[in-house]
Coordinates of C-alpha atoms in Angstrom, one line a residue:
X1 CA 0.0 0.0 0.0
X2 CA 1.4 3.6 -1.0
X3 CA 0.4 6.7 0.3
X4 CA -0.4 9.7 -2.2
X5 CA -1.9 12.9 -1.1
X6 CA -2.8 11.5 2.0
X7 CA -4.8 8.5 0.3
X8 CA -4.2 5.2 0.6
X9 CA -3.3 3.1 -2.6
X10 CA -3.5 -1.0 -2.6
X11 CA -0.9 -2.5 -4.5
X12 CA -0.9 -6.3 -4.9
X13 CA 2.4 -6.5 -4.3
X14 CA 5.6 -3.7 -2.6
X15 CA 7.2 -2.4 -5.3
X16 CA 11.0 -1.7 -6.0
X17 CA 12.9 1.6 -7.5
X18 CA 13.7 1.6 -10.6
X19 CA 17.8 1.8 -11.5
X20 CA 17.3 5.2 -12.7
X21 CA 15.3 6.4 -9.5
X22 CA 17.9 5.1 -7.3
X23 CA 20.2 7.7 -4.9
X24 CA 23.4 8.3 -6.4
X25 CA 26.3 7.5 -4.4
X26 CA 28.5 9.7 -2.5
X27 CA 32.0 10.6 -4.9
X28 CA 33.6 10.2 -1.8
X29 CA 32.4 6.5 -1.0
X30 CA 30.3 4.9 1.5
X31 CA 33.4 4.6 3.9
X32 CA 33.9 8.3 4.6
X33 CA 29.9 9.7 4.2
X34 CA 29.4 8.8 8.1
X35 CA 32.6 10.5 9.5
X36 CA 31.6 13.8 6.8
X37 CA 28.7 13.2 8.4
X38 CA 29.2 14.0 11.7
X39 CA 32.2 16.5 11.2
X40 CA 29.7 18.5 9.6
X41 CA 27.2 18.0 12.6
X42 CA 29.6 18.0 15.0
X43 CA 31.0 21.5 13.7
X44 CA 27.6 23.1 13.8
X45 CA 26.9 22.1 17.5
X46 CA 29.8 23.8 18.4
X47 CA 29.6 26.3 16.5
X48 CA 25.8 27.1 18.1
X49 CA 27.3 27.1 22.2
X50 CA 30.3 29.3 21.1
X51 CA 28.2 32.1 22.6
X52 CA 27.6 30.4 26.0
X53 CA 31.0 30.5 28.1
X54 CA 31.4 34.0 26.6
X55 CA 28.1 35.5 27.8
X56 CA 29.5 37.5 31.0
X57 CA 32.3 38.4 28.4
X58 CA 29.9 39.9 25.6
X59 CA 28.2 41.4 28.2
X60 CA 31.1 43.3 29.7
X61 CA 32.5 44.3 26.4
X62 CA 29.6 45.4 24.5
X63 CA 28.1 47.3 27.4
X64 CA 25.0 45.2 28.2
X65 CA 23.3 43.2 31.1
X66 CA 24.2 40.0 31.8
X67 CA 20.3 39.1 30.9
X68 CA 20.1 40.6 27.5
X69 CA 23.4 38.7 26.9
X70 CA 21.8 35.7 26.9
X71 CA 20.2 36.5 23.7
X72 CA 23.0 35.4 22.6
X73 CA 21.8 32.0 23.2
X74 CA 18.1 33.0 22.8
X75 CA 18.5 34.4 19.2
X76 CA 20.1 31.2 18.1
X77 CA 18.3 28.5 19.5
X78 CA 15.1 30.4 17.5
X79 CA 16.9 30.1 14.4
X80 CA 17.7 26.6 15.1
X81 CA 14.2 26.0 15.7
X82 CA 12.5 27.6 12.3
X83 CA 15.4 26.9 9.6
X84 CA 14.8 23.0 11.1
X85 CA 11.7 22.1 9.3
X86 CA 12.4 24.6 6.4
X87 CA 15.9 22.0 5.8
X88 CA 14.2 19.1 6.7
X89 CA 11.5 19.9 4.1
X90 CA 14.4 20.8 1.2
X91 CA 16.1 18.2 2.2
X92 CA 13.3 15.5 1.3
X93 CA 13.6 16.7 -2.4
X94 CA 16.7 16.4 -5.1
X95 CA 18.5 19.2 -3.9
X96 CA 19.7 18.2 -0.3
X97 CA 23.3 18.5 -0.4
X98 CA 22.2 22.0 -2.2
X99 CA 20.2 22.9 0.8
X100 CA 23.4 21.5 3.3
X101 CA 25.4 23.8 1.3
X102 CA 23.1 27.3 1.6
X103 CA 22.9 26.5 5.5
X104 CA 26.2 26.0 6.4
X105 CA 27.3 29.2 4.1
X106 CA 25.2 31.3 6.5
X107 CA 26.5 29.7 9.4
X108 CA 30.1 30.7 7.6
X109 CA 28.2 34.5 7.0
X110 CA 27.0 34.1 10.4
X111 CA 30.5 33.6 12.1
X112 CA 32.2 36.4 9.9
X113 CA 29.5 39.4 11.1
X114 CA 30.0 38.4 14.5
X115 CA 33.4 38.5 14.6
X116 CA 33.5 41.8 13.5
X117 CA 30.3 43.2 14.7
X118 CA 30.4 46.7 16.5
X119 CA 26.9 46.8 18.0
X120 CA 25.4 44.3 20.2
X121 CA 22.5 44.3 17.5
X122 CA 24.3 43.2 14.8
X123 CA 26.0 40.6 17.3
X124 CA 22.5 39.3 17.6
X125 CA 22.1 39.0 13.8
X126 CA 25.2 36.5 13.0
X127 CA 24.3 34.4 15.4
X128 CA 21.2 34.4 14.4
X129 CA 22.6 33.3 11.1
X130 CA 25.0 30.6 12.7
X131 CA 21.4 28.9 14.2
X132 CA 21.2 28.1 10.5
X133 CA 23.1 25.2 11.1
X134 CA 21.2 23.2 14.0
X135 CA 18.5 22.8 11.7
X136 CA 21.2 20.7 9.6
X137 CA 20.7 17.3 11.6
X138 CA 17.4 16.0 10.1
X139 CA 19.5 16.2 6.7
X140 CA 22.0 14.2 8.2
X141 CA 19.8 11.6 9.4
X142 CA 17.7 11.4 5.7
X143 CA 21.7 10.9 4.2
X144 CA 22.5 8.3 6.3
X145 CA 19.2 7.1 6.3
X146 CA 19.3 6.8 2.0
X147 CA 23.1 6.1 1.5
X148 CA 24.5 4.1 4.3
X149 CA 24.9 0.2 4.4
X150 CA 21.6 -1.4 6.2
X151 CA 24.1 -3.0 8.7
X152 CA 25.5 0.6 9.8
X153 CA 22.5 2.8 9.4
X154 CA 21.1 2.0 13.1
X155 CA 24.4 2.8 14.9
X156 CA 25.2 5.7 11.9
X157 CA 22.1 7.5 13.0
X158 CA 22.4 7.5 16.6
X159 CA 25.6 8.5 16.5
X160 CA 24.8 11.3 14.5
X161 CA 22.2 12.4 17.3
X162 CA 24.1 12.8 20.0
X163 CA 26.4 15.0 17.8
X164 CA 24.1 17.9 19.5
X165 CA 25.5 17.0 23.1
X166 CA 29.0 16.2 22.6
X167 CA 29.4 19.4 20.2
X168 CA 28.1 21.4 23.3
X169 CA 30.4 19.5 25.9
X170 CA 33.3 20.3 23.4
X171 CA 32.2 23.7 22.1
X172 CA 32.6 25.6 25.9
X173 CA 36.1 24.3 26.7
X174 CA 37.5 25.2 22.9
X175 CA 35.9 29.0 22.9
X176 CA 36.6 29.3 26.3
X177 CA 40.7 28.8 25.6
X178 CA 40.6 31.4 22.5
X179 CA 38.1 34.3 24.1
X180 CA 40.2 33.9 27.2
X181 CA 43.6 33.9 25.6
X182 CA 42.3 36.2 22.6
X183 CA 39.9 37.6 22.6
X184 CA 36.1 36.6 22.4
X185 CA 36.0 37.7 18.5
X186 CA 38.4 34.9 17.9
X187 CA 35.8 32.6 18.9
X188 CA 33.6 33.7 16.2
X189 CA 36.5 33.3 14.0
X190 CA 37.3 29.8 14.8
X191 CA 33.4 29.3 13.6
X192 CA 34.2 31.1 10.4
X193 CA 36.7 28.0 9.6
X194 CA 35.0 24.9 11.1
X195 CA 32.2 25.6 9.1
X196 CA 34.3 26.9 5.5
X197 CA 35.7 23.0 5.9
X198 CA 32.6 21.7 6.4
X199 CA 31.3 23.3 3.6
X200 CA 34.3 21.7 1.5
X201 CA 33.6 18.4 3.2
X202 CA 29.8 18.7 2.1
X203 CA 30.3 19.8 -1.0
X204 CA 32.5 16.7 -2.4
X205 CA 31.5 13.5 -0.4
X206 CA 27.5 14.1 0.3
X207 CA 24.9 13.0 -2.7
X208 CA 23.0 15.3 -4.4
X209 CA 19.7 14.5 -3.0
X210 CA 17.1 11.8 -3.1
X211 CA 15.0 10.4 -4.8
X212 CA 11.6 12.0 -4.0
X213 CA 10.4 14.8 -6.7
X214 CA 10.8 18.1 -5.2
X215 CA 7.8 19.9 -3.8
X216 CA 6.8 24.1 -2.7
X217 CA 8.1 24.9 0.3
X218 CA 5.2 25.8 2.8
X219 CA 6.2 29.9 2.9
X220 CA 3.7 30.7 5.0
X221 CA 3.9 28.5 7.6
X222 CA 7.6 29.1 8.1
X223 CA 6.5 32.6 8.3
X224 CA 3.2 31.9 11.1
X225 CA 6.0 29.4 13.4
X226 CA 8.6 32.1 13.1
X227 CA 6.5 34.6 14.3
X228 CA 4.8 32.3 17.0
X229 CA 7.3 31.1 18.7
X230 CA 9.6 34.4 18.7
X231 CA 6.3 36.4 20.5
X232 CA 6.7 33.6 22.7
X233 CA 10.3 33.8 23.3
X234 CA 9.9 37.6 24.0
X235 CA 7.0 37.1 27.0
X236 CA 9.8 34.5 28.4
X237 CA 12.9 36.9 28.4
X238 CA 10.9 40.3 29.3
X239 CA 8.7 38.6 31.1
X240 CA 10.0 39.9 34.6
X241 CA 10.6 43.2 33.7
X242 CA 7.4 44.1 32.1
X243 CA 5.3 42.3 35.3
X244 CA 4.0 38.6 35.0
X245 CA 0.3 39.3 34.8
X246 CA 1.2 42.8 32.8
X247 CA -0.9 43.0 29.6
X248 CA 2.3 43.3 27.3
X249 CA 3.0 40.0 29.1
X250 CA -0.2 37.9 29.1
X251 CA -0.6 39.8 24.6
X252 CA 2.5 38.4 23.8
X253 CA 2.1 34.8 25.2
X254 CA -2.0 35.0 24.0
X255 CA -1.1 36.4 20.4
X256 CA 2.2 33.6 20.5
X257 CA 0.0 30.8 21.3
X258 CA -3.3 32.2 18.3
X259 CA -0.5 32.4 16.0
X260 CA 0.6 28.4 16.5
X261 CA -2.6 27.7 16.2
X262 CA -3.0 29.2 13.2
X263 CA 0.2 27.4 12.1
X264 CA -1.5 24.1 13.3
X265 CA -4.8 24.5 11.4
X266 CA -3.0 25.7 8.3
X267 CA 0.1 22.9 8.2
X268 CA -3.3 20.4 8.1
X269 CA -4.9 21.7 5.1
X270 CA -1.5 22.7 3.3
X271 CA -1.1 20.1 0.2
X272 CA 2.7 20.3 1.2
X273 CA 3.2 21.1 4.6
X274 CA 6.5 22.6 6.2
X275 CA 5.8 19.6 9.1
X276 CA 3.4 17.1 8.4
X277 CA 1.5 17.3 11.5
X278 CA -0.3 14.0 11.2
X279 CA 2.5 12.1 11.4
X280 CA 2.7 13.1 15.4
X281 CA -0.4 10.4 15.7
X282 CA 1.8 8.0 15.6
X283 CA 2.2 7.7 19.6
X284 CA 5.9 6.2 19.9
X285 CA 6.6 9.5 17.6
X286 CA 4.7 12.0 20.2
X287 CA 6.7 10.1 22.6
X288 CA 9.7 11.1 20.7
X289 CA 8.8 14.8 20.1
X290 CA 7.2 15.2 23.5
X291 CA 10.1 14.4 25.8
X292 CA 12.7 16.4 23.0
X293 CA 10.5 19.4 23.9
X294 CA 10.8 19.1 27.9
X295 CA 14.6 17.5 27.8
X296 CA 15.6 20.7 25.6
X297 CA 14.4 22.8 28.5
X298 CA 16.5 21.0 30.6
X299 CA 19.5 20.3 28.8
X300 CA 20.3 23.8 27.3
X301 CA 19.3 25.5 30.9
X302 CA 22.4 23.6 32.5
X303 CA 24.8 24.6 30.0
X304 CA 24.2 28.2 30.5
X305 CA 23.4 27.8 34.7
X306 CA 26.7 25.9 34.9
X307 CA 29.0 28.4 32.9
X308 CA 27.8 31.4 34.9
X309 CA 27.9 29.4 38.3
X310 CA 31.4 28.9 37.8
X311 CA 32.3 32.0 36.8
X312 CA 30.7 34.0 39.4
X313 CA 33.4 35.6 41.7
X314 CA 33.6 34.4 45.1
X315 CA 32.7 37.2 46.8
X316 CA 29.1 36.9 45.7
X317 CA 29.3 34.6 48.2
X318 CA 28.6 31.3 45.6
X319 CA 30.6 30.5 42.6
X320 CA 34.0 29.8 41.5
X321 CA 35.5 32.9 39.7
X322 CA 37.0 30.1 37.4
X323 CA 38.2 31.4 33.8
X324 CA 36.6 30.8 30.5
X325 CA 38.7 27.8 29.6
X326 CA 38.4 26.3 33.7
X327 CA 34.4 26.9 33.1
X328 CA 34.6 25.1 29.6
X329 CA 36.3 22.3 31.1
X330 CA 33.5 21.8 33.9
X331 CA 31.4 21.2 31.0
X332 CA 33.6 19.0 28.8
X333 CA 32.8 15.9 30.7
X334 CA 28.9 16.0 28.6
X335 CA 31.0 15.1 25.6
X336 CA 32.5 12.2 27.2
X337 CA 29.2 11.3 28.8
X338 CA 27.2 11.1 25.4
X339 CA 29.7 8.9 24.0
X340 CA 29.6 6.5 26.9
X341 CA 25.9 6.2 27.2
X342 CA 25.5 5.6 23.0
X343 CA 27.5 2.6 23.2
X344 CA 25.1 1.5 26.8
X345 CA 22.2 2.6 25.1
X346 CA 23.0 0.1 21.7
X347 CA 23.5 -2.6 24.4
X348 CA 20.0 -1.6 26.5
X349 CA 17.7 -1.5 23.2
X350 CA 19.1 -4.8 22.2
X351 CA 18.1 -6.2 25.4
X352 CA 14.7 -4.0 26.8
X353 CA 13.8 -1.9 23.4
X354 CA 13.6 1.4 22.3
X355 CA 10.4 2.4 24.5
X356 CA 12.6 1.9 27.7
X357 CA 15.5 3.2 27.4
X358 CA 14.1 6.6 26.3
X359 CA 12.5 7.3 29.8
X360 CA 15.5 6.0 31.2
X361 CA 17.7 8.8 29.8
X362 CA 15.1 11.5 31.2
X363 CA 15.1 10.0 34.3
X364 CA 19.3 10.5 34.7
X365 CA 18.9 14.1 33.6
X366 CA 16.2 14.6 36.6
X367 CA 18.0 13.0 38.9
X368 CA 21.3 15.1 38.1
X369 CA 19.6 18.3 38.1
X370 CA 18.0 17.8 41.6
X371 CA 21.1 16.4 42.7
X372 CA 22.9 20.2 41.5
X373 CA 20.4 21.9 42.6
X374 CA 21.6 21.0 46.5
X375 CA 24.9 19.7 45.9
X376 CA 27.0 22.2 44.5
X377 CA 29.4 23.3 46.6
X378 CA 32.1 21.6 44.8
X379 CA 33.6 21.7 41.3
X380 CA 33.8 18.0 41.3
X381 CA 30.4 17.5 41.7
X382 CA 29.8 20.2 39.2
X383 CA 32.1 18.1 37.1
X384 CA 30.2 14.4 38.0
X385 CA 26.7 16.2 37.4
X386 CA 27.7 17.4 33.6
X387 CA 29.0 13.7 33.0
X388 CA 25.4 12.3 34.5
X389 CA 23.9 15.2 32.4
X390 CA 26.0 13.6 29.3
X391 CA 24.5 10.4 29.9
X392 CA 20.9 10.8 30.0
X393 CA 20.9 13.2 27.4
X394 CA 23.1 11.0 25.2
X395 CA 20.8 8.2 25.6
X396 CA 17.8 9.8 24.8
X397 CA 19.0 11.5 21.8
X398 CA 20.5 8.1 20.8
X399 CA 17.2 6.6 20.6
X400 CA 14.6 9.3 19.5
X401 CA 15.8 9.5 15.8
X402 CA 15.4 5.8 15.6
X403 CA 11.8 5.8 16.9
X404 CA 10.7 8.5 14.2
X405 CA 12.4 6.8 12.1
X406 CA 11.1 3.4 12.1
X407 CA 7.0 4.9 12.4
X408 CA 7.7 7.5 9.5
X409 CA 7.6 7.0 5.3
X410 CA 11.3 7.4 3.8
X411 CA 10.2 10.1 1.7
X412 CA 8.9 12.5 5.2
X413 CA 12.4 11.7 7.2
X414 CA 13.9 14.7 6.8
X415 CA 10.4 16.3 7.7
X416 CA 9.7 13.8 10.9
X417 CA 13.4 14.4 12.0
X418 CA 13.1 17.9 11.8
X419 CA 10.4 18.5 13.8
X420 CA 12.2 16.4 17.0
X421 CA 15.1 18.8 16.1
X422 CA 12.8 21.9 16.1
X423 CA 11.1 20.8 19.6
X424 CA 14.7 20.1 20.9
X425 CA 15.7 23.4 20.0
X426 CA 12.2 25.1 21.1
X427 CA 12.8 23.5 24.2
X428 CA 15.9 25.0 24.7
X429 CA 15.0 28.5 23.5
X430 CA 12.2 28.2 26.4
X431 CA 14.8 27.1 29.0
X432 CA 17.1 29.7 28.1
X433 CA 14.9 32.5 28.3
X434 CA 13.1 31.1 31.1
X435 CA 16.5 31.2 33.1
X436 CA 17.0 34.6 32.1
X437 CA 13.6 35.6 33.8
X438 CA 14.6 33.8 36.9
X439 CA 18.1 35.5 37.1
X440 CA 16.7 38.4 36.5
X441 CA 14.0 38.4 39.3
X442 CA 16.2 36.9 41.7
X443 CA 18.7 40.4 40.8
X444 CA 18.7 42.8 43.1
X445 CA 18.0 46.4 42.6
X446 CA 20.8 47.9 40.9
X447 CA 22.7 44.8 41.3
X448 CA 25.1 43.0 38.6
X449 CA 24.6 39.1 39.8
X450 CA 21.4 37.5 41.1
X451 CA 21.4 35.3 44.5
X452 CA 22.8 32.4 44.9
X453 CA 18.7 30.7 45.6
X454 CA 18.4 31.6 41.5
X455 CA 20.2 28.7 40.1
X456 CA 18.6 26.8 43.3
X457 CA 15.3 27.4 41.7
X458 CA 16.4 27.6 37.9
X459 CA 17.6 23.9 38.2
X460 CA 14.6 22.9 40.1
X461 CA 12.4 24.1 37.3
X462 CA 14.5 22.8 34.9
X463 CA 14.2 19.6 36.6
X464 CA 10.6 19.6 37.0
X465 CA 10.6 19.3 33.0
X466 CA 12.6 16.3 32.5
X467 CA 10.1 15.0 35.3
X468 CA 7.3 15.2 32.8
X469 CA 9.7 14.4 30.2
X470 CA 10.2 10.9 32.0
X471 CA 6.0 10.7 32.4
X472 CA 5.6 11.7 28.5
X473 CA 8.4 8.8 27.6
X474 CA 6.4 6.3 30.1
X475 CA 2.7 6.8 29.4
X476 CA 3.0 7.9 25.3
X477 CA 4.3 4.5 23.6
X478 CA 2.4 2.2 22.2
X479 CA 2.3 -0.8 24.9
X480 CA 4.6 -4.0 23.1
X481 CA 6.6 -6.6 25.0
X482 CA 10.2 -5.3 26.1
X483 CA 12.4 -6.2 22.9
X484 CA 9.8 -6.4 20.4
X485 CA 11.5 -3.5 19.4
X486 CA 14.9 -3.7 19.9
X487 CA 15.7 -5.2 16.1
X488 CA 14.4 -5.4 13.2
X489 CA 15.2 -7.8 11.1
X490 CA 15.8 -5.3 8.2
X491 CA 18.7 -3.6 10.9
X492 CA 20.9 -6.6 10.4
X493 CA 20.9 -6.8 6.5
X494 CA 17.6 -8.1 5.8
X495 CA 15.8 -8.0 2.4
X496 CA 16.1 -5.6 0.2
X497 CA 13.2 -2.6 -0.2
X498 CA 10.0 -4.2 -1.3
X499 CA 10.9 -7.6 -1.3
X500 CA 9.3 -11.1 0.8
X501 CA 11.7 -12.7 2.4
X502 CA 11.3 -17.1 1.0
X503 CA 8.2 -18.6 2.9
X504 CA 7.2 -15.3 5.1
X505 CA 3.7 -13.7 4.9
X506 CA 5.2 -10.4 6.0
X507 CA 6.8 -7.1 3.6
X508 CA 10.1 -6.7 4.6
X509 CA 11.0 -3.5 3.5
X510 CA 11.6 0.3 4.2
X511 CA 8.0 1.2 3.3
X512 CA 6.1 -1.1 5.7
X513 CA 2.3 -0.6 5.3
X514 CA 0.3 0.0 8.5
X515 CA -3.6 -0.6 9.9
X516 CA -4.0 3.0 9.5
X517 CA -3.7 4.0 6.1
X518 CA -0.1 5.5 6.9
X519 CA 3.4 4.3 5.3
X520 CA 6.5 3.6 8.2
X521 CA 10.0 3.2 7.7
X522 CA 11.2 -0.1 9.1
X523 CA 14.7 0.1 7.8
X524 CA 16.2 0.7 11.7

């Protein structure tokens, strides 16, 4: 059965791509796509928390507060979050190493006007434009997903995930050492040439694009979530300063949350949405996108709490007064963290399945936060509560991708993919400006640095969302015995697309027709 237009088509039987349909290969050969792969996404995550460690920096030298500094962040993560499903959707068509390419030359553009920027404001912009390249991982995951052998796909694509949470782990200890030892502009430069090679890296080992016939791009429902969520984003950083239950406050979160709705109700009847919105039925992919969402909070809220804590002179009576590249170390042990629990996550699907492992990661990154919210006295705890922070992100991340993947059609990965991507990164544009609210209340009056009882109360909040991220990850699967989903048979070199495997009833292929009417990808 194939879906068109939304309506189901019987086949009597699967049927295969013709030669002249197929994907072209990669000049540079299957053996090096994977490592381009996640240089490129690896560059682009550090690339998007080179503002972090320099935040108080910024904020020194271009004569702001420490809270409108973290727009630095902010401004990013929201680009992140819109260019996500605008790539993913160019990147379902014939021209996805084209689109690659356009995003990571404004991450390049990005980098450049930072560096030189005179003005806070047009500091804002380039990053802005280096957020282009978070929205670059759903292409990644359709590459792999198209080009690599059947027997590394599984492990290619979580790997690629958890490219967001090492980057970050390795992105604060590498700025920190140039802005402290040059100067913060360097940073920016550094960005400037991860992402040129990247470019070159994309541009001579990634295939042109797939196999699926282009389609519009949805224009004005990149233009109705833009402007949605960055209302939103605005009530959450001025929140505090305009009054809680101010009318600018309660207009800007009401006209935020009429405009998503209007995105919602127009993504349904668009012929070509920018994100398929049905596909979110599917309840192992709500699991998915739900816990992103409330991790994202979580996640990106440490980085930032962490960075400041340690930097905060000791005088303030909390803190560290450690230097950029001592603060960027504290943080380097997420990267390490992410690795570790990728290879223990492989290990805990084969044995207890996708569904369980996922809550299993929130629940780590709740526990750690509670644990730093009390216990942080200590860089070494500081230090054990990143690598715990590594962990249960990394194994979440590890295993979200893979349960899109396997409920989705081929032809809407880079859409489905996307959208995780964009609540990831919505999540993290909530927790960042949320923490700049609570900073900012807990300030006092004509003060430069908030109490020590703000990052008490930041991380309890941010632990109260992976809470409900663990509850989403529990209650949302489907209910399925504890490895029914740990391997498909596809995973380890099965048939190929549309074929029957000798003497079996069943389709064992990438385009697995369901109950529903829907195609899913079973290739993972």
């Amino acid at each position: 059965m194939r879906v068109s237009g939304g309506i189901p088509q019987h086949d009597r039987k699967p049927r295969e791509l013709p030669p002249a349909q197929a994907p072209p290969q990669p000049r540079g050969g299957p053996p090096i796509l994977l490592p381009s792969l996640m240089f490129t996404a690896l560059s682009v995550s550090v690339i998007s928390t080179l503002g972090a460690p320099m935040v108080p920096t910024i904020a020194r030298e271009q004569h702001v507060s420490l809270s409108a500094a973290q727009w630095v962040l902010t401004v990013t993560l929201l680009a992140g979050a819109i260019s996500g499903p605008v790539l993913g959707r160019l990147g379902d068509g014939p021209r996805r190493r084209g689109a690659i390419q356009g995003a990571l030359a404004g991450v390049f553009a990005g980098s450049v006007l930072a560096a030189v920027a005179p003005v806070f404001g047009l500091l804002l912009v380039g990053r802005a434009l280096q957020g282009l390249g978070m929205g670059l991982m759903p292409l990644a995951i359709a590459v792999a997903r198209d080009h690599l052998p059947k027997e590394r796909m599984r492990s290619g694509i979580s790997s690629l995930s958890i490219t967001t949470s090492v980057g970050a782990g390795l992105g604060y200890p590498v700025t920190g050492i140039i802005a402290q030892h040059l100067d913060y502009r360097a940073g920016f430069w550094f960005a400037a040439l991860l992402s040129a090679v990247a470019l070159v890296v994309v541009s001579w080992v990634v295939p042109v694009g797939s196999s699926v016939p282009r389609r519009p791009l949805d224009v004005a429902g990149a233009a109705l979530l833009c402007s949605g969520l960055g209302v939103i984003l605005l009530a959450l950083s001025q929140g505090v300063a305009w009054g809680l239950s101010s009318p600018a406050t309660l207009g800007s979160f009401g006209a935020g949350v009429v405009v998503l709705a209007l995105w919602v109700l127009q993504a349904l009847r668009a012929r070509h949405p920018l994100v398929d919105i049905r596909l979110i039925r599917n309840r192992a992919v709500l699991a998915a996108n739900t816990t992103a969402l409330l991790m994202g909070i979580g996640m990106y809220g440490v980085l930032s709490l962490v960075n400041l804590y340690t930097q905060v002179p000791a005088a303030a009576g909390y803190g560290f007064h450690l230097s950029l590249t001592a603060a960027g170390l504290v943080l380097m042990p997420i990267s390490l963290g992410s690795l570790t629990a990728n290879r223990v996550a492989s290990a805990l699907v084969a044995r207890v399945g996708l569904y369980r492992v996922l809550p299993l990661g929130a629940l780590v990154v709740c526990v750690d936060l509670v644990l730093l919210a009390f216990c942080r006295d200590d860089v070494a705890v500081l230090v054990l509560g990143t690598f715990l922070l590594g962990n249960g992100v990394g194994a979440a991340y590890a295993v979200m991708p893979l349960l899109i993947v396997r409920h989705v059609p081929p032809s809407e990965t880079g859409s489905a993919t996307s959208f995780n991507q964009v609540l990831r990164t919505v999540g993290g544009s909530m927790g960042s400006a949320a923490i700049s609210a609570i900073m900012l209340a807990y300030t006092p009056a004509g003060g430069d640095l908030p109490r020590g009882t703000a990052y008490t109360t930041a991380l309890l909040a941010t632990a109260a969302a992976s809470f409900l991220g663990v509850i989403a990850a529990v209650v949302l699967p489907p209910r399925q015995s504890a490895g029914s989903d740990a391997a498909p048979a596809v995973a380890a070199g099965g048939p190929a697309v549309g074929t029957r495997p000798a003497g079996s009833g069943r389709v064992s292929s990438a385009v697995v027709p369901r109950s529903d009417g829907n195609q899913t990808g079973e290739d993972l």
